[in-house]
């Protein structure tokens, strides 16, 4: 596929009127061709109007059509073959094998949502039949089903150029819900975005769907993003990126005459708690696994283990030494963008120079010319950590801080002190059960996913997954951006009272023609 640098607005390819943006090959610091001309507020308006016009016909299309549409996108991404992986590699510096894996995840997500659409559970079809003879008052016939919110703006994430970008989790879940999607491409991988965007555009046409079901816009300097999040036709936003960007979009969405939900996934340091018996039994093994998890993907995962908490003593010292040694053997590796590298370098230097922090181990030094980040593990104690809020800030990349606590009570105090997290991990043996029981109620308040004896990197896309959590992990603690229930972010319930059967949505008709699982008078029936 030859890249054109054009935006995709409905069925059209549109050359933006703004200045051309070039992806940067982060390994060489060189701009890549072609330029992608930025759109204007008029382009946003055109895409939003098309999305609004597409909404009713798209959501009225049979669920089977919607499922097949998602599957066609998956097939189209696979059909791009090596060309997609090679372009994404050039734009992001991510290794080919990682990108092949990420493509598999992306395709898997689309197919999972096709299944979710087909099985119909997401509609929550619920029937409370009329009780005309009820005393003292009769009950009306009440039927509930979820309907899609409307057009959704999706911001492609820099760190998942496939799985959380143009056809990534936010797009797949919004399309599955029945919402048209407008993607604001991330400037780190515009070529990847165009390739995948054209696949979606072709799938829209193939299934005879209205053209406004999908558009793709380019732009920088927040202009397109703000115009999109504040356009009256947009009803929700999906975002993964910086805390600052997420908060700006939340503020813009709340300041609209009609505020809308922003599902922003922003900042998490994913604490790992080393409970005493587990640490005593396997400090070195846990340390090696921790360093592997820390450097995976150059630490550019939202689930990267940025904080480790243990109780002071010989076992924690063994852990510190083993982690320090393991990280010394690790090389520097290219980050996604020069901006992300320089933010890492700044954060890592701030930790290294902090009066309360000791360096436990450093890998190969960072190589700025290649935007390559050197990994590092630092240490402090809990008293200093609790007194230094800056030590809790996310350093996006392969750096982590080990915090030594006096005892289990101080470990719990550290947990209590933490901000909201995507994950919290326990290394735990049977003899740690009491300490774990003390921590769990705190961790349930703090995190969206609690793991035992594993590492938080590596997020399964499945029905039970939660990739969310209290602020600042996300802007909405009641949701997840990964897994089947991500569809719920883009739905809302409608209750139909005493509507004649012919006017009800098919999923709620008395004969249940779609064969949906339904809750009838509070009892689930197949
Ligand atoms: P970003 O700066 O938040 O940008 C992400 C997207 O949001 C871009 O398309 C950007 O468009 C848009 N955007 C940002 N601020 C905006 C605003 N105020 N109004 C409207 N649109 C806005 O994220 P990034 O470029 O991917 O990386 C920067 C930093 O974010 C990293 O160093 C890291 O700290 C953090 N990050 C965290 C995660 C995570 O999973 N927790 C993932 C990726 C990045 P424009 O180009 O127009 O600004």
Coordinates of C-alpha atoms and ligand atoms in Angstrom, one line a residue:
X1 CA 0.0 0.0 0.0
X2 CA 1.4 3.4 -1.0
X3 CA 1.0 5.9 1.7
X4 CA -0.7 9.2 0.6
X5 CA -0.6 11.3 3.8
X6 CA -4.3 11.9 3.4
X7 CA -6.9 11.9 6.2
X8 CA -9.9 9.7 5.8
X9 CA -13.2 11.5 6.2
X10 CA -16.0 9.1 5.6
X11 CA -15.5 7.5 2.2
X12 CA -13.1 10.3 1.0
X13 CA -9.4 10.7 1.2
X14 CA -8.7 14.3 2.2
X15 CA -5.5 16.3 2.1
X16 CA -5.3 18.4 5.2
X17 CA -4.8 22.2 4.7
X18 CA -2.4 22.4 7.7
X19 CA 1.4 21.9 7.8
X20 CA 2.7 18.5 7.0
X21 CA 3.6 16.3 10.0
X22 CA 6.3 13.7 9.6
X23 CA 6.8 10.6 11.7
X24 CA 10.3 10.4 13.1
X25 CA 12.3 7.2 12.9
X26 CA 13.3 7.2 16.6
X27 CA 16.3 5.0 16.1
X28 CA 17.9 7.4 13.7
X29 CA 16.2 10.6 14.6
X30 CA 15.2 11.1 10.9
X31 CA 11.9 12.2 9.5
X32 CA 10.0 9.7 7.4
X33 CA 8.0 10.2 4.2
X34 CA 5.4 11.1 3.3
X35 CA 4.2 14.2 5.2
X36 CA 0.7 13.9 6.7
X37 CA -1.0 17.3 6.4
X38 CA -2.9 18.4 9.5
X39 CA -6.6 18.8 9.4
X40 CA -8.6 21.9 10.4
X41 CA -11.7 22.5 12.5
X42 CA -13.7 22.2 9.2
X43 CA -12.4 18.7 8.8
X44 CA -13.4 17.8 12.3
X45 CA -16.9 19.2 11.7
X46 CA -17.3 17.3 8.4
X47 CA -16.2 14.0 10.1
X48 CA -18.5 14.6 13.0
X49 CA -21.5 15.5 10.8
X50 CA -21.0 12.3 8.8
X51 CA -20.6 10.3 12.1
X52 CA -23.9 11.8 13.4
X53 CA -25.7 11.0 10.2
X54 CA -24.3 7.4 10.3
X55 CA -25.3 6.7 13.9
X56 CA -28.9 5.7 13.5
X57 CA -28.5 3.5 10.4
X58 CA -25.3 1.9 11.8
X59 CA -26.9 1.0 15.1
X60 CA -30.0 -0.3 13.3
X61 CA -28.0 -2.7 11.2
X62 CA -28.3 -6.3 12.2
X63 CA -25.9 -7.4 15.0
X64 CA -24.6 -10.1 12.6
X65 CA -23.5 -7.3 10.1
X66 CA -21.8 -5.5 12.9
X67 CA -19.9 -8.6 13.9
X68 CA -18.9 -9.4 10.3
X69 CA -17.7 -5.8 9.9
X70 CA -15.4 -6.2 12.9
X71 CA -14.1 -9.5 11.5
X72 CA -13.5 -7.9 8.1
X73 CA -11.3 -5.2 9.8
X74 CA -9.3 -8.0 11.5
X75 CA -8.9 -9.8 8.1
X76 CA -7.9 -6.6 6.4
X77 CA -5.2 -5.9 9.0
X78 CA -3.7 -9.4 8.5
X79 CA -3.9 -8.9 4.7
X80 CA -1.6 -5.9 5.0
X81 CA 1.1 -8.5 5.8
X82 CA 4.7 -7.5 6.5
X83 CA 4.3 -4.0 5.0
X84 CA 2.3 -3.0 8.0
X85 CA 4.8 -4.4 10.5
X86 CA 7.8 -2.9 8.7
X87 CA 6.2 0.6 8.6
X88 CA 5.2 0.4 12.3
X89 CA 8.7 -0.7 13.2
X90 CA 10.2 2.3 11.3
X91 CA 7.9 4.7 13.0
X92 CA 8.1 3.4 16.6
X93 CA 11.4 1.5 16.9
X94 CA 9.5 -1.4 18.4
X95 CA 11.0 -4.8 17.5
X96 CA 9.3 -6.7 14.7
X97 CA 8.5 -9.7 16.9
X98 CA 6.7 -7.4 19.4
X99 CA 4.8 -5.8 16.6
X100 CA 3.8 -9.2 15.2
X101 CA 2.5 -10.1 18.7
X102 CA 0.7 -6.8 18.9
X103 CA -1.0 -7.4 15.6
X104 CA -2.2 -10.7 16.8
X105 CA -3.7 -9.0 19.9
X106 CA -5.3 -6.3 17.7
X107 CA -6.9 -8.9 15.5
X108 CA -7.9 -11.0 18.5
X109 CA -9.6 -8.0 20.1
X110 CA -11.7 -7.3 17.0
X111 CA -12.7 -11.0 16.9
X112 CA -13.5 -11.0 20.6
X113 CA -15.8 -8.0 20.1
X114 CA -17.4 -9.7 17.1
X115 CA -18.3 -12.6 19.5
X116 CA -19.5 -10.1 22.1
X117 CA -21.8 -8.5 19.5
X118 CA -23.2 -11.9 18.4
X119 CA -23.9 -13.3 21.9
X120 CA -25.9 -10.2 22.8
X121 CA -25.2 -10.2 26.5
X122 CA -24.0 -6.6 26.2
X123 CA -27.5 -5.5 25.6
X124 CA -28.6 -6.5 29.1
X125 CA -32.0 -7.3 27.8
X126 CA -34.3 -7.2 30.8
X127 CA -38.0 -7.7 31.1
X128 CA -40.4 -7.0 33.9
X129 CA -43.7 -8.2 32.5
X130 CA -46.8 -6.2 33.3
X131 CA -48.8 -7.1 36.4
X132 CA -52.2 -5.7 35.6
X133 CA -53.8 -7.3 38.7
X134 CA -51.2 -6.1 41.2
X135 CA -52.6 -4.4 44.3
X136 CA -52.8 -1.6 45.2
X137 CA -51.5 -0.5 41.8
X138 CA -50.9 -2.5 38.6
X139 CA -47.3 -2.7 37.3
X140 CA -46.6 -1.5 33.7
X141 CA -44.7 -3.7 31.3
X142 CA -41.0 -2.6 31.6
X143 CA -38.2 -3.6 29.2
X144 CA -34.6 -2.4 29.3
X145 CA -31.9 -2.7 26.7
X146 CA -28.6 -0.9 26.3
X147 CA -28.2 1.5 23.3
X148 CA -25.0 3.0 22.0
X149 CA -24.0 6.5 23.1
X150 CA -23.3 8.0 19.7
X151 CA -20.2 9.1 17.8
X152 CA -17.0 8.4 19.8
X153 CA -13.6 10.2 19.4
X154 CA -10.6 7.9 19.9
X155 CA -7.1 9.1 20.5
X156 CA -4.5 6.6 19.2
X157 CA -1.9 5.7 21.9
X158 CA 1.8 6.1 21.1
X159 CA 2.8 2.9 23.0
X160 CA 0.4 0.5 21.2
X161 CA 0.5 1.6 17.6
X162 CA -1.8 -1.3 16.6
X163 CA -3.6 -2.6 19.7
X164 CA -4.5 0.9 21.1
X165 CA -4.5 2.9 18.0
X166 CA -6.7 3.2 14.9
X167 CA -8.3 -0.2 15.1
X168 CA -7.3 -0.8 18.7
X169 CA -9.3 -1.6 21.8
X170 CA -11.2 1.7 22.0
X171 CA -12.2 1.6 18.4
X172 CA -13.2 -2.0 18.5
X173 CA -15.3 -1.6 21.6
X174 CA -17.0 1.5 20.3
X175 CA -17.8 0.0 16.9
X176 CA -19.1 -3.1 18.7
X177 CA -21.4 -1.0 20.8
X178 CA -22.8 0.6 17.7
X179 CA -21.0 3.9 17.8
X180 CA -19.4 5.6 14.8
X181 CA -15.7 6.4 15.5
X182 CA -13.5 9.3 14.6
X183 CA -9.8 8.6 15.3
X184 CA -7.3 11.3 16.0
X185 CA -4.1 9.6 14.8
X186 CA -1.0 9.8 17.1
X187 CA 1.7 11.7 15.3
X188 CA 4.3 9.1 16.3
X189 CA 2.9 6.6 13.8
X190 CA 0.8 8.3 11.1
X191 CA 1.8 5.8 8.3
X192 CA 0.6 2.9 10.4
X193 CA -2.6 4.9 11.1
X194 CA -3.3 5.5 7.4
X195 CA -2.7 1.8 6.5
X196 CA -5.1 0.6 9.2
X197 CA -7.5 3.4 8.6
X198 CA -7.9 2.4 5.0
X199 CA -8.7 -1.1 6.0
X200 CA -11.5 0.1 8.2
X201 CA -12.7 2.5 5.4
X202 CA -12.8 -0.5 3.0
X203 CA -14.7 -2.7 5.5
X204 CA -17.3 0.1 6.0
X205 CA -17.9 0.0 2.2
X206 CA -17.8 -3.8 1.9
X207 CA -20.6 -4.2 4.5
X208 CA -22.7 -1.3 3.0
X209 CA -22.5 0.7 6.2
X210 CA -22.9 4.5 6.1
X211 CA -19.6 6.2 5.3
X212 CA -19.5 8.2 8.6
X213 CA -19.0 5.1 10.7
X214 CA -15.3 5.8 10.5
X215 CA -13.0 8.8 9.9
X216 CA -9.3 9.4 10.6
X217 CA -7.8 12.8 11.3
X218 CA -4.3 14.1 11.6
X219 CA -3.2 17.1 13.6
X220 CA -0.8 18.4 16.2
X221 CA -0.6 21.0 19.0
X222 CA -3.8 19.8 20.6
X223 CA -5.9 21.7 18.0
X224 CA -7.7 18.7 16.3
X225 CA -8.0 16.8 19.5
X226 CA -9.7 19.7 21.3
X227 CA -12.0 20.5 18.4
X228 CA -13.0 16.8 18.3
X229 CA -13.6 16.4 22.0
X230 CA -15.7 19.6 22.0
X231 CA -17.7 19.0 18.8
X232 CA -21.4 18.7 19.7
X233 CA -21.9 15.5 17.7
X234 CA -19.2 13.6 19.8
X235 CA -20.7 11.8 22.7
X236 CA -17.7 10.1 24.4
X237 CA -13.9 10.0 24.2
X238 CA -11.4 7.2 24.5
X239 CA -7.8 8.2 25.3
X240 CA -4.5 6.6 26.4
X241 CA -1.6 8.8 27.0
X242 CA -0.2 11.4 29.4
X243 CA -1.9 12.6 32.6
X244 CA -1.7 16.1 31.3
X245 CA -3.3 15.3 28.0
X246 CA -6.0 13.1 29.6
X247 CA -6.9 15.8 32.2
X248 CA -7.0 18.5 29.4
X249 CA -9.5 16.4 27.5
X250 CA -11.6 15.8 30.6
X251 CA -11.6 19.5 31.3
X252 CA -12.6 20.3 27.7
X253 CA -15.4 17.7 27.8
X254 CA -16.7 19.0 31.1
X255 CA -16.7 22.5 29.9
X256 CA -19.0 21.7 26.9
X257 CA -22.6 22.9 27.0
X258 CA -23.4 19.2 27.1
X259 CA -20.6 17.5 29.0
X260 CA -19.6 14.0 27.8
X261 CA -17.6 11.1 29.4
X262 CA -13.9 10.9 28.7
X263 CA -12.4 7.5 29.3
X264 CA -8.8 8.5 29.7
X265 CA -6.1 6.0 30.7
X266 CA -3.3 8.0 32.0
X267 CA -0.8 7.2 34.7
X268 CA 0.0 4.2 36.9
X269 CA 3.2 3.0 38.6
X270 CA 1.8 -0.5 39.3
X271 CA 3.1 -1.3 42.8
X272 CA 4.6 -4.8 43.5
X273 CA 4.4 -5.9 47.1
X274 CA 6.9 -8.5 48.3
X275 CA 5.4 -10.3 51.2
X276 CA 7.9 -11.7 53.8
X277 CA 7.6 -15.4 53.3
X278 CA 7.6 -15.2 49.5
X279 CA 10.6 -12.9 49.6
X280 CA 12.5 -15.1 52.0
X281 CA 11.8 -18.2 49.8
X282 CA 12.7 -16.7 46.4
X283 CA 14.1 -13.2 46.5
X284 CA 16.5 -13.8 43.6
X285 CA 14.0 -15.4 41.3
X286 CA 11.4 -12.6 41.9
X287 CA 14.1 -10.0 41.3
X288 CA 15.1 -11.5 37.9
X289 CA 11.5 -11.7 36.8
X290 CA 10.9 -8.2 38.0
X291 CA 13.7 -6.8 35.9
X292 CA 12.5 -8.7 32.8
X293 CA 9.1 -7.2 33.3
X294 CA 10.6 -3.7 33.9
X295 CA 12.6 -3.6 30.6
X296 CA 10.0 -5.3 28.4
X297 CA 9.1 -2.9 25.6
X298 CA 11.6 -0.4 27.0
X299 CA 9.3 0.0 30.0
X300 CA 6.7 1.7 27.7
X301 CA 3.7 -0.2 29.1
X302 CA 1.1 1.4 31.3
X303 CA 1.4 -1.7 33.5
X304 CA 5.2 -1.3 33.9
X305 CA 6.2 -2.2 37.5
X306 CA 7.5 1.3 38.6
X307 CA 7.4 0.6 42.4
X308 CA 8.4 -2.3 44.5
X309 CA 7.6 -2.5 48.2
X310 CA 9.2 -4.9 50.7
X311 CA 10.0 -5.1 54.4
X312 CA 13.6 -4.3 55.4
X313 CA 15.8 -7.3 56.3
X314 CA 18.2 -9.8 54.7
X315 CA 15.6 -11.1 52.2
X316 CA 14.9 -7.6 50.8
X317 CA 18.6 -6.9 50.6
X318 CA 19.0 -10.1 48.6
X319 CA 16.2 -8.8 46.3
X320 CA 17.9 -5.4 45.9
X321 CA 21.2 -7.0 45.1
X322 CA 19.8 -9.4 42.6
X323 CA 17.7 -6.7 40.9
X324 CA 20.7 -4.4 40.8
X325 CA 22.8 -7.1 39.1
X326 CA 20.1 -8.2 36.7
X327 CA 19.5 -4.6 35.5
X328 CA 23.2 -4.1 35.0
X329 CA 23.1 -6.7 32.3
X330 CA 20.4 -4.9 30.3
X331 CA 21.1 -2.7 27.3
X332 CA 19.6 0.6 26.4
X333 CA 16.9 0.5 23.8
X334 CA 15.1 3.0 21.5
X335 CA 11.9 4.6 22.9
X336 CA 8.9 5.4 20.8
X337 CA 9.5 9.1 20.2
X338 CA 12.2 11.7 21.0
X339 CA 9.7 13.4 23.4
X340 CA 9.1 10.2 25.3
X341 CA 12.8 9.5 25.5
X342 CA 13.6 13.0 26.8
X343 CA 10.7 12.8 29.4
X344 CA 12.3 9.4 30.6
X345 CA 15.8 10.8 30.7
X346 CA 14.5 13.7 32.9
X347 CA 12.5 11.5 35.2
X348 CA 15.4 9.0 35.6
X349 CA 17.9 11.7 36.3
X350 CA 15.6 13.2 38.9
X351 CA 15.4 9.9 40.7
X352 CA 19.2 9.4 40.4
X353 CA 19.8 12.8 41.9
X354 CA 17.2 12.8 44.6
X355 CA 18.6 13.2 48.1
X356 CA 16.4 10.3 49.4
X357 CA 17.2 7.8 46.7
X358 CA 20.1 5.4 46.1
X359 CA 20.9 3.8 42.8
X360 CA 20.7 0.0 43.1
X361 CA 21.8 -0.8 39.6
X362 CA 22.0 0.7 36.1
X363 CA 22.1 -1.0 32.8
X364 CA 23.8 0.4 29.7
X365 CA 23.7 4.2 29.8
X366 CA 21.1 6.0 27.7
X367 CA 22.1 6.9 24.2
X368 CA 20.3 10.1 23.3
X369 CA 21.3 10.0 19.6
X370 CA 19.2 6.8 19.2
X371 CA 16.6 7.9 21.8
X372 CA 17.7 4.8 23.6
X373 CA 16.8 4.5 27.3
X374 CA 19.1 2.8 29.8
X375 CA 17.2 0.9 32.5
X376 CA 17.8 1.6 36.2
X377 CA 16.6 0.4 39.6
X378 CA 16.6 2.8 42.6
X379 CA 15.9 2.4 46.3
X380 CA 14.6 4.4 49.2
X381 CA 12.9 3.7 52.5
X382 CA 9.2 4.1 53.3
X383 CA 9.6 7.1 55.7
X384 CA 11.3 9.1 52.9
X385 CA 9.0 7.8 50.3
X386 CA 5.9 8.9 52.3
X387 CA 7.4 12.3 52.7
X388 CA 8.3 12.8 49.0
X389 CA 5.2 12.9 46.8
X390 CA 7.5 13.4 43.7
X391 CA 8.8 9.9 44.1
X392 CA 5.3 8.6 43.2
X393 CA 5.3 10.3 39.8
X394 CA 5.2 7.9 36.8
X395 CA 8.6 7.7 35.0
X396 CA 7.4 6.3 31.7
X397 CA 10.2 3.8 30.8
X398 CA 12.5 1.2 32.3
X399 CA 13.1 2.7 35.8
X400 CA 11.7 1.5 39.1
X401 CA 12.0 2.4 42.8
X402 CA 12.3 -0.2 45.6
X403 CA 10.8 1.0 48.9
X404 CA 11.9 -0.6 52.2
X405 CA 9.3 -0.6 55.0
X406 CA 9.9 -1.1 58.7
X407 CA 7.1 -3.7 59.0
X408 CA 3.8 -4.8 57.6
X409 CA 2.0 -1.8 59.1
X410 CA 4.3 0.6 57.2
X411 CA 3.8 -1.5 54.1
X412 CA 0.1 -1.0 54.5
X413 CA 0.7 2.7 55.1
X414 CA 2.5 2.9 51.8
X415 CA -0.3 1.1 50.0
X416 CA -2.8 3.5 51.6
X417 CA -0.7 6.5 50.5
X418 CA -0.6 5.5 46.8
X419 CA -2.7 7.0 44.1
X420 CA -5.1 4.9 42.0
X421 CA -3.4 2.2 39.9
X422 CA -4.1 -0.1 37.0
X423 CA -2.6 -3.0 38.8
X424 CA -1.2 -4.0 42.2
X425 CA 0.9 -7.2 42.6
X426 CA 1.5 -9.4 45.6
X427 CA 4.3 -11.9 45.8
X428 CA 2.8 -14.1 48.4
X429 CA 3.2 -17.6 50.0
X430 CA 0.8 -19.4 52.3
X431 CA 2.6 -18.0 55.4
X432 CA 1.9 -14.5 54.1
X433 CA -1.9 -14.8 54.3
X434 CA -2.4 -12.5 57.2
X435 CA -0.2 -9.7 55.7
X436 CA -2.0 -10.2 52.4
X437 CA -5.5 -10.0 54.1
X438 CA -4.4 -6.7 55.6
X439 CA -3.4 -5.3 52.3
X440 CA -6.2 -6.5 50.1
X441 CA -8.9 -4.2 51.2
X442 CA -6.6 -1.2 50.6
X443 CA -5.5 -2.6 47.2
X444 CA -9.1 -3.1 46.1
X445 CA -9.7 0.6 46.7
X446 CA -6.6 1.5 44.8
X447 CA -6.3 -0.8 41.7
X448 CA -8.3 -2.2 38.8
X449 CA -6.4 -5.6 38.8
X450 CA -4.8 -7.4 41.6
X451 CA -2.2 -10.1 40.7
X452 CA -0.4 -12.8 42.7
X453 CA 3.0 -14.2 42.0
X454 CA 3.2 -12.7 38.5
X455 CA 4.2 -9.5 36.8
X456 CA 1.7 -6.8 35.7
X457 CA 3.0 -6.4 32.1
X458 CA 1.1 -8.5 29.7
X459 CA -2.7 -7.8 29.7
X460 CA -4.9 -10.6 28.5
X461 CA -7.8 -9.6 26.3
X462 CA -10.7 -11.6 27.6
X463 CA -14.0 -11.4 29.3
X464 CA -12.8 -11.1 32.9
X465 CA -9.9 -8.6 32.3
X466 CA -10.0 -5.1 33.9
X467 CA -7.6 -2.5 32.6
X468 CA -8.8 0.5 34.6
X469 CA -8.7 1.8 38.1
X470 CA -9.2 4.9 40.2
X471 CA -7.6 8.3 39.3
X472 CA -5.0 8.9 38.0
X473 CA -4.9 5.4 36.4
X474 CA -8.0 6.5 34.6
X475 CA -10.5 9.3 34.6
X476 CA -13.4 6.9 35.2
X477 CA -12.9 4.1 37.8
X478 CA -16.0 2.3 36.8
X479 CA -14.7 1.1 33.5
X480 CA -12.1 -0.9 31.7
X481 CA -10.4 -0.2 28.3
X482 CA -9.3 -3.8 27.7
X483 CA -11.5 -6.9 27.6
X484 CA -15.1 -7.6 26.6
X485 CA -16.6 -5.3 29.2
X486 CA -14.9 -2.3 27.6
X487 CA -18.0 -2.1 25.3
X488 CA -20.0 -0.9 28.3
X489 CA -18.3 2.5 28.3
X490 CA -20.1 3.3 25.1
X491 CA -23.6 2.2 26.1
X492 CA -26.5 3.5 28.1
X493 CA -29.7 1.8 29.3
X494 CA -33.1 2.7 27.9
X495 CA -36.3 1.5 29.5
X496 CA -39.4 1.0 27.3
X497 CA -42.7 1.2 29.3
X498 CA -45.8 -0.4 27.8
X499 CA -44.6 -0.1 24.2
X500 CA -46.5 -2.2 21.7
X501 CA -44.6 -5.2 20.6
X502 CA -44.2 -4.0 17.1
X503 CA -42.4 -0.8 18.3
X504 CA -40.0 -2.5 20.6
X505 CA -36.4 -3.3 19.6
X506 CA -36.1 -6.9 18.4
X507 CA -34.1 -7.8 21.4
X508 CA -37.0 -7.0 23.7
X509 CA -40.0 -8.3 21.7
X510 CA -42.2 -10.8 23.5
X511 CA -41.2 -13.7 21.3
X512 CA -37.5 -12.9 21.7
X513 CA -36.8 -13.2 18.0
X514 CA -33.0 -12.7 18.4
X515 CA -32.9 -15.5 21.0
X516 CA -31.0 -13.2 23.4
X517 CA -30.2 -14.1 27.0
X518 CA -32.7 -12.1 29.0
X519 CA -33.4 -11.3 32.7
X520 CA -37.1 -11.8 33.2
X521 CA -38.6 -10.7 36.5
X522 CA -35.1 -10.9 37.9
X523 CA -34.4 -14.4 36.7
X524 CA -31.8 -15.0 33.9
X525 CA -33.1 -17.1 31.1
X526 CA -31.3 -18.3 28.0
Ligands
LIG1 P1 0.2 12.6 25.0 O1 1.1 13.7 25.0 O2 -0.8 12.6 26.1 O3 -0.6 12.6 23.6 C1 -1.5 11.6 23.2 C2 -2.5 12.2 22.2 O4 -3.4 13.1 22.8 C3 -1.9 12.9 21.0 O5 -2.6 12.6 19.9 C4 -2.1 14.4 21.4 O6 -2.3 15.2 20.2 C5 -3.4 14.3 22.2 N1 -3.4 15.4 23.2 C6 -2.5 15.5 24.2 N2 -2.7 16.6 25.0 C7 -3.9 17.1 24.4 C8 -4.6 18.3 24.8 N3 -4.3 19.1 25.8 N4 -5.7 18.5 24.0 C9 -6.0 17.8 23.0 N5 -5.3 16.7 22.6 C10 -4.3 16.4 23.3 O7 0.9 11.2 25.0 P2 2.2 10.7 24.2 O8 2.6 11.6 23.1 O9 1.8 9.3 23.8 O10 3.3 10.5 25.3 C11 3.7 11.6 26.2 C12 3.8 11.0 27.6 O11 2.6 10.4 28.0 C13 4.8 9.9 27.8 O12 6.1 10.4 28.1 C14 4.3 9.2 29.0 O13 4.6 9.8 30.2 C15 2.8 9.3 28.9 N6 2.1 8.1 28.3 C16 1.6 7.2 29.2 C17 1.0 6.1 28.7 C18 0.3 5.1 29.6 O14 -0.1 4.1 29.2 N7 0.2 5.5 30.9 C19 1.0 5.8 27.4 C20 1.6 6.7 26.5 C21 2.1 7.8 27.0 P3 -1.3 16.4 19.8 O15 -0.2 15.8 19.1 O16 -2.2 17.3 19.0 O17 -0.9 17.0 21.1

